[in-house]
Amino acid sequence: MTSNDPSFPSPSSLPDRPQAAEGYAGDVSPELAWQWVQSGRAVLVDVRTDAERDWVGFVPGAVAVPWKHWPGMVANAQFDAAIQSAVPPDGLAVLLCRSGVRSVAAARRATELGLTAYNILEGFEGDADENAHRNRKGGWRFRGLPWRQG
């Protein structure tokens, strides 16, 4: 896949500013989220399960606050306290999950708690392609942003 391939998502295909959303501050591209984190403007909160971070990879420096626990994907009863502890009351949170779905629910809950929370579009792994493989159609890793495995 090359940048001339129409299925290759270019950075310009994502918004360069926050996009309006219902129930939370908005949606941001992985690149914009990373800029905010690097500048100290936002806290990166990874809402994936511990298993996902252990097996798939993680962003160094991100605060791990699972939205749900594996196995069984049971709601994290400690989510509220953990995110309130991770993000200063006047700070911004940028929330990351696998593909940008759980992080929307988590951003809505964080907003209900009084935080300014944004969802990171595409998540860590992006959407699945026609063969059900991730990391080929967007996502934090696909876009070359910092991450580690193991």
PDB file of C-alpha atoms in Angstrom:
ATOM      1  CA  MET A   1       0.000   0.000   0.000  1.00  0.00           C
ATOM      2  CA  THR A   2       1.418   3.397  -0.923  1.00  0.00           C
ATOM      3  CA  SER A   3       0.385   6.972  -0.490  1.00  0.00           C
ATOM      4  CA  ASN A   4      -0.870   6.847  -4.115  1.00  0.00           C
ATOM      5  CA  ASP A   5      -3.281   4.063  -3.180  1.00  0.00           C
ATOM      6  CA  PRO A   6      -6.796   5.544  -2.664  1.00  0.00           C
ATOM      7  CA  SER A   7      -7.384   3.229   0.317  1.00  0.00           C
ATOM      8  CA  PHE A   8      -4.333   4.692   2.095  1.00  0.00           C
ATOM      9  CA  PRO A   9      -5.661   7.175   4.679  1.00  0.00           C
ATOM     10  CA  SER A  10      -3.537  10.299   4.478  1.00  0.00           C
ATOM     11  CA  PRO A  11      -3.113  12.585   7.478  1.00  0.00           C
ATOM     12  CA  SER A  12      -5.050  15.197   5.554  1.00  0.00           C
ATOM     13  CA  SER A  13      -8.072  12.882   5.493  1.00  0.00           C
ATOM     14  CA  LEU A  14      -8.559  13.563   9.209  1.00  0.00           C
ATOM     15  CA  PRO A  15      -9.581  16.905  10.675  1.00  0.00           C
ATOM     16  CA  ASP A  16      -6.787  19.189  11.868  1.00  0.00           C
ATOM     17  CA  ARG A  17      -9.002  20.632  14.584  1.00  0.00           C
ATOM     18  CA  PRO A  18     -11.511  19.146  17.033  1.00  0.00           C
ATOM     19  CA  GLN A  19     -14.799  18.051  15.501  1.00  0.00           C
ATOM     20  CA  ALA A  20     -18.083  18.598  17.316  1.00  0.00           C
ATOM     21  CA  ALA A  21     -19.601  15.612  19.090  1.00  0.00           C
ATOM     22  CA  GLU A  22     -22.658  14.916  21.188  1.00  0.00           C
ATOM     23  CA  GLY A  23     -22.138  14.482  24.909  1.00  0.00           C
ATOM     24  CA  TYR A  24     -18.390  15.215  25.060  1.00  0.00           C
ATOM     25  CA  ALA A  25     -15.915  17.884  23.930  1.00  0.00           C
ATOM     26  CA  GLY A  26     -15.293  16.417  20.462  1.00  0.00           C
ATOM     27  CA  ASP A  27     -13.269  14.113  18.246  1.00  0.00           C
ATOM     28  CA  VAL A  28      -9.606  14.699  17.400  1.00  0.00           C
ATOM     29  CA  SER A  29      -7.137  13.032  15.055  1.00  0.00           C
ATOM     30  CA  PRO A  30      -4.367  10.916  16.570  1.00  0.00           C
ATOM     31  CA  GLU A  31      -1.831  13.512  15.403  1.00  0.00           C
ATOM     32  CA  LEU A  32      -3.657  16.415  17.075  1.00  0.00           C
ATOM     33  CA  ALA A  33      -4.080  14.407  20.275  1.00  0.00           C
ATOM     34  CA  TRP A  34      -0.336  13.693  20.304  1.00  0.00           C
ATOM     35  CA  GLN A  35       0.467  17.385  19.736  1.00  0.00           C
ATOM     36  CA  TRP A  36      -1.706  18.299  22.713  1.00  0.00           C
ATOM     37  CA  VAL A  37      -0.074  15.642  24.899  1.00  0.00           C
ATOM     38  CA  GLN A  38       3.453  16.674  23.912  1.00  0.00           C
ATOM     39  CA  SER A  39       2.705  20.341  24.638  1.00  0.00           C
ATOM     40  CA  GLY A  40       1.294  19.467  28.066  1.00  0.00           C
ATOM     41  CA  ARG A  41      -2.159  20.639  27.044  1.00  0.00           C
ATOM     42  CA  ALA A  42      -3.823  17.219  27.520  1.00  0.00           C
ATOM     43  CA  VAL A  43      -3.492  13.924  29.342  1.00  0.00           C
ATOM     44  CA  LEU A  44      -3.594  10.806  27.151  1.00  0.00           C
ATOM     45  CA  VAL A  45      -5.902   8.243  28.765  1.00  0.00           C
ATOM     46  CA  ASP A  46      -5.866   4.713  27.326  1.00  0.00           C
ATOM     47  CA  VAL A  47      -9.255   3.143  28.045  1.00  0.00           C
ATOM     48  CA  ARG A  48      -8.446  -0.266  26.526  1.00  0.00           C
ATOM     49  CA  THR A  49      -8.208  -3.366  28.669  1.00  0.00           C
ATOM     50  CA  ASP A  50      -4.994  -4.354  30.409  1.00  0.00           C
ATOM     51  CA  ALA A  51      -4.848  -7.363  28.063  1.00  0.00           C
ATOM     52  CA  GLU A  52      -4.984  -5.150  24.969  1.00  0.00           C
ATOM     53  CA  ARG A  53      -2.165  -2.960  26.229  1.00  0.00           C
ATOM     54  CA  ASP A  54      -0.081  -6.010  27.224  1.00  0.00           C
ATOM     55  CA  TRP A  55      -0.625  -7.999  24.025  1.00  0.00           C
ATOM     56  CA  VAL A  56      -1.134  -5.371  21.314  1.00  0.00           C
ATOM     57  CA  GLY A  57       0.919  -2.414  22.517  1.00  0.00           C
ATOM     58  CA  PHE A  58       0.684   0.833  24.419  1.00  0.00           C
ATOM     59  CA  VAL A  59       1.609   4.485  24.210  1.00  0.00           C
ATOM     60  CA  PRO A  60       4.457   5.333  26.595  1.00  0.00           C
ATOM     61  CA  GLY A  61       3.306   7.875  29.163  1.00  0.00           C
ATOM     62  CA  ALA A  62      -0.400   7.245  28.624  1.00  0.00           C
ATOM     63  CA  VAL A  63      -2.472   6.784  31.757  1.00  0.00           C
ATOM     64  CA  ALA A  64      -4.200   3.393  31.787  1.00  0.00           C
ATOM     65  CA  VAL A  65      -7.841   3.707  32.882  1.00  0.00           C
ATOM     66  CA  PRO A  66      -9.741   0.746  31.428  1.00  0.00           C
ATOM     67  CA  TRP A  67     -13.366   1.393  30.467  1.00  0.00           C
ATOM     68  CA  LYS A  68     -14.025  -2.351  30.730  1.00  0.00           C
ATOM     69  CA  HIS A  69     -12.114  -5.373  32.008  1.00  0.00           C
ATOM     70  CA  TRP A  70     -11.181  -8.484  30.061  1.00  0.00           C
ATOM     71  CA  PRO A  71     -12.331 -11.231  29.983  1.00  0.00           C
ATOM     72  CA  GLY A  72     -16.014 -10.617  29.790  1.00  0.00           C
ATOM     73  CA  MET A  73     -15.753  -6.879  29.081  1.00  0.00           C
ATOM     74  CA  VAL A  74     -17.251  -6.004  32.453  1.00  0.00           C
ATOM     75  CA  ALA A  75     -17.532  -2.283  33.229  1.00  0.00           C
ATOM     76  CA  ASN A  76     -14.675  -0.920  35.337  1.00  0.00           C
ATOM     77  CA  ALA A  77     -16.251   0.108  38.650  1.00  0.00           C
ATOM     78  CA  GLN A  78     -13.152   2.228  39.375  1.00  0.00           C
ATOM     79  CA  PHE A  79     -13.314   4.221  36.104  1.00  0.00           C
ATOM     80  CA  ASP A  80     -14.772   7.396  37.627  1.00  0.00           C
ATOM     81  CA  ALA A  81     -12.237   7.675  40.435  1.00  0.00           C
ATOM     82  CA  ALA A  82      -9.314   6.698  38.196  1.00  0.00           C
ATOM     83  CA  ILE A  83     -10.006   9.225  35.448  1.00  0.00           C
ATOM     84  CA  GLN A  84     -10.697  12.001  37.944  1.00  0.00           C
ATOM     85  CA  SER A  85      -7.352  11.216  39.557  1.00  0.00           C
ATOM     86  CA  ALA A  86      -5.532  11.148  36.196  1.00  0.00           C
ATOM     87  CA  VAL A  87      -6.844  14.409  34.733  1.00  0.00           C
ATOM     88  CA  PRO A  88      -6.703  17.744  36.570  1.00  0.00           C
ATOM     89  CA  PRO A  89     -10.132  19.423  36.906  1.00  0.00           C
ATOM     90  CA  ASP A  90      -9.091  22.193  34.500  1.00  0.00           C
ATOM     91  CA  GLY A  91      -7.191  19.877  32.149  1.00  0.00           C
ATOM     92  CA  LEU A  92      -8.094  18.133  28.914  1.00  0.00           C
ATOM     93  CA  ALA A  93      -8.304  14.381  28.446  1.00  0.00           C
ATOM     94  CA  VAL A  94      -7.781  12.669  25.092  1.00  0.00           C
ATOM     95  CA  LEU A  95      -9.150   9.131  25.245  1.00  0.00           C
ATOM     96  CA  LEU A  96      -7.808   6.215  23.225  1.00  0.00           C
ATOM     97  CA  CYS A  97      -9.309   2.756  22.677  1.00  0.00           C
ATOM     98  CA  ARG A  98      -8.853   0.130  19.942  1.00  0.00           C
ATOM     99  CA  SER A  99     -10.864   1.767  17.169  1.00  0.00           C
ATOM    100  CA  GLY A 100     -12.472   4.898  18.600  1.00  0.00           C
ATOM    101  CA  VAL A 101     -15.730   3.387  19.894  1.00  0.00           C
ATOM    102  CA  ARG A 102     -15.257   2.632  23.615  1.00  0.00           C
ATOM    103  CA  SER A 103     -13.425   5.916  23.961  1.00  0.00           C
ATOM    104  CA  VAL A 104     -16.606   7.755  22.904  1.00  0.00           C
ATOM    105  CA  ALA A 105     -18.528   6.141  25.773  1.00  0.00           C
ATOM    106  CA  ALA A 106     -15.660   6.887  28.139  1.00  0.00           C
ATOM    107  CA  ALA A 107     -15.461  10.511  26.934  1.00  0.00           C
ATOM    108  CA  ARG A 108     -19.183  10.926  27.577  1.00  0.00           C
ATOM    109  CA  ARG A 109     -18.785   9.581  31.106  1.00  0.00           C
ATOM    110  CA  ALA A 110     -15.731  11.764  31.767  1.00  0.00           C
ATOM    111  CA  THR A 111     -17.757  14.767  30.600  1.00  0.00           C
ATOM    112  CA  GLU A 112     -20.573  13.843  33.004  1.00  0.00           C
ATOM    113  CA  LEU A 113     -17.918  13.877  35.733  1.00  0.00           C
ATOM    114  CA  GLY A 114     -17.019  17.464  34.815  1.00  0.00           C
ATOM    115  CA  LEU A 115     -13.905  16.813  32.726  1.00  0.00           C
ATOM    116  CA  THR A 116     -13.189  18.137  29.241  1.00  0.00           C
ATOM    117  CA  ALA A 117     -12.800  14.917  27.274  1.00  0.00           C
ATOM    118  CA  TYR A 118     -12.057  14.213  23.608  1.00  0.00           C
ATOM    119  CA  ASN A 119     -12.243  10.963  21.668  1.00  0.00           C
ATOM    120  CA  ILE A 120      -9.239  10.066  19.503  1.00  0.00           C
ATOM    121  CA  LEU A 121     -10.498   9.115  16.036  1.00  0.00           C
ATOM    122  CA  GLU A 122      -9.449   5.688  14.675  1.00  0.00           C
ATOM    123  CA  GLY A 123      -8.178   4.517  18.077  1.00  0.00           C
ATOM    124  CA  PHE A 124      -4.947   2.591  18.572  1.00  0.00           C
ATOM    125  CA  GLU A 125      -5.491   0.011  15.810  1.00  0.00           C
ATOM    126  CA  GLY A 126      -7.993   1.605  13.420  1.00  0.00           C
ATOM    127  CA  ASP A 127     -10.833  -0.136  11.618  1.00  0.00           C
ATOM    128  CA  ALA A 128     -10.558  -3.677  10.295  1.00  0.00           C
ATOM    129  CA  ASP A 129      -9.846  -4.060   6.579  1.00  0.00           C
ATOM    130  CA  GLU A 130     -11.623  -6.426   4.182  1.00  0.00           C
ATOM    131  CA  ASN A 131      -9.676  -9.351   5.719  1.00  0.00           C
ATOM    132  CA  ALA A 132     -10.559  -8.325   9.301  1.00  0.00           C
ATOM    133  CA  HIS A 133      -6.974  -7.141   9.914  1.00  0.00           C
ATOM    134  CA  ARG A 134      -6.345  -3.978  11.879  1.00  0.00           C
ATOM    135  CA  ASN A 135      -3.461  -1.462  11.638  1.00  0.00           C
ATOM    136  CA  ARG A 136      -3.957  -1.107   7.881  1.00  0.00           C
ATOM    137  CA  LYS A 137      -6.756   1.476   7.812  1.00  0.00           C
ATOM    138  CA  GLY A 138      -5.797   4.156  10.252  1.00  0.00           C
ATOM    139  CA  GLY A 139      -5.102   4.272  13.943  1.00  0.00           C
ATOM    140  CA  TRP A 140      -2.389   5.507  16.273  1.00  0.00           C
ATOM    141  CA  ARG A 141       0.140   2.835  15.259  1.00  0.00           C
ATOM    142  CA  PHE A 142      -0.628   3.091  11.535  1.00  0.00           C
ATOM    143  CA  ARG A 143      -0.008   6.839  11.638  1.00  0.00           C
ATOM    144  CA  GLY A 144       3.489   6.346  13.050  1.00  0.00           C
ATOM    145  CA  LEU A 145       2.908   7.836  16.482  1.00  0.00           C
ATOM    146  CA  PRO A 146       4.929   6.586  19.491  1.00  0.00           C
ATOM    147  CA  TRP A 147       4.039   3.170  20.864  1.00  0.00           C
ATOM    148  CA  ARG A 148       5.707   0.117  22.346  1.00  0.00           C
ATOM    149  CA  GLN A 149       4.956  -3.537  22.611  1.00  0.00           C
ATOM    150  CA  GLY A 150       5.770  -5.935  25.405  1.00  0.00           C
TER     151      GLY A 150
END
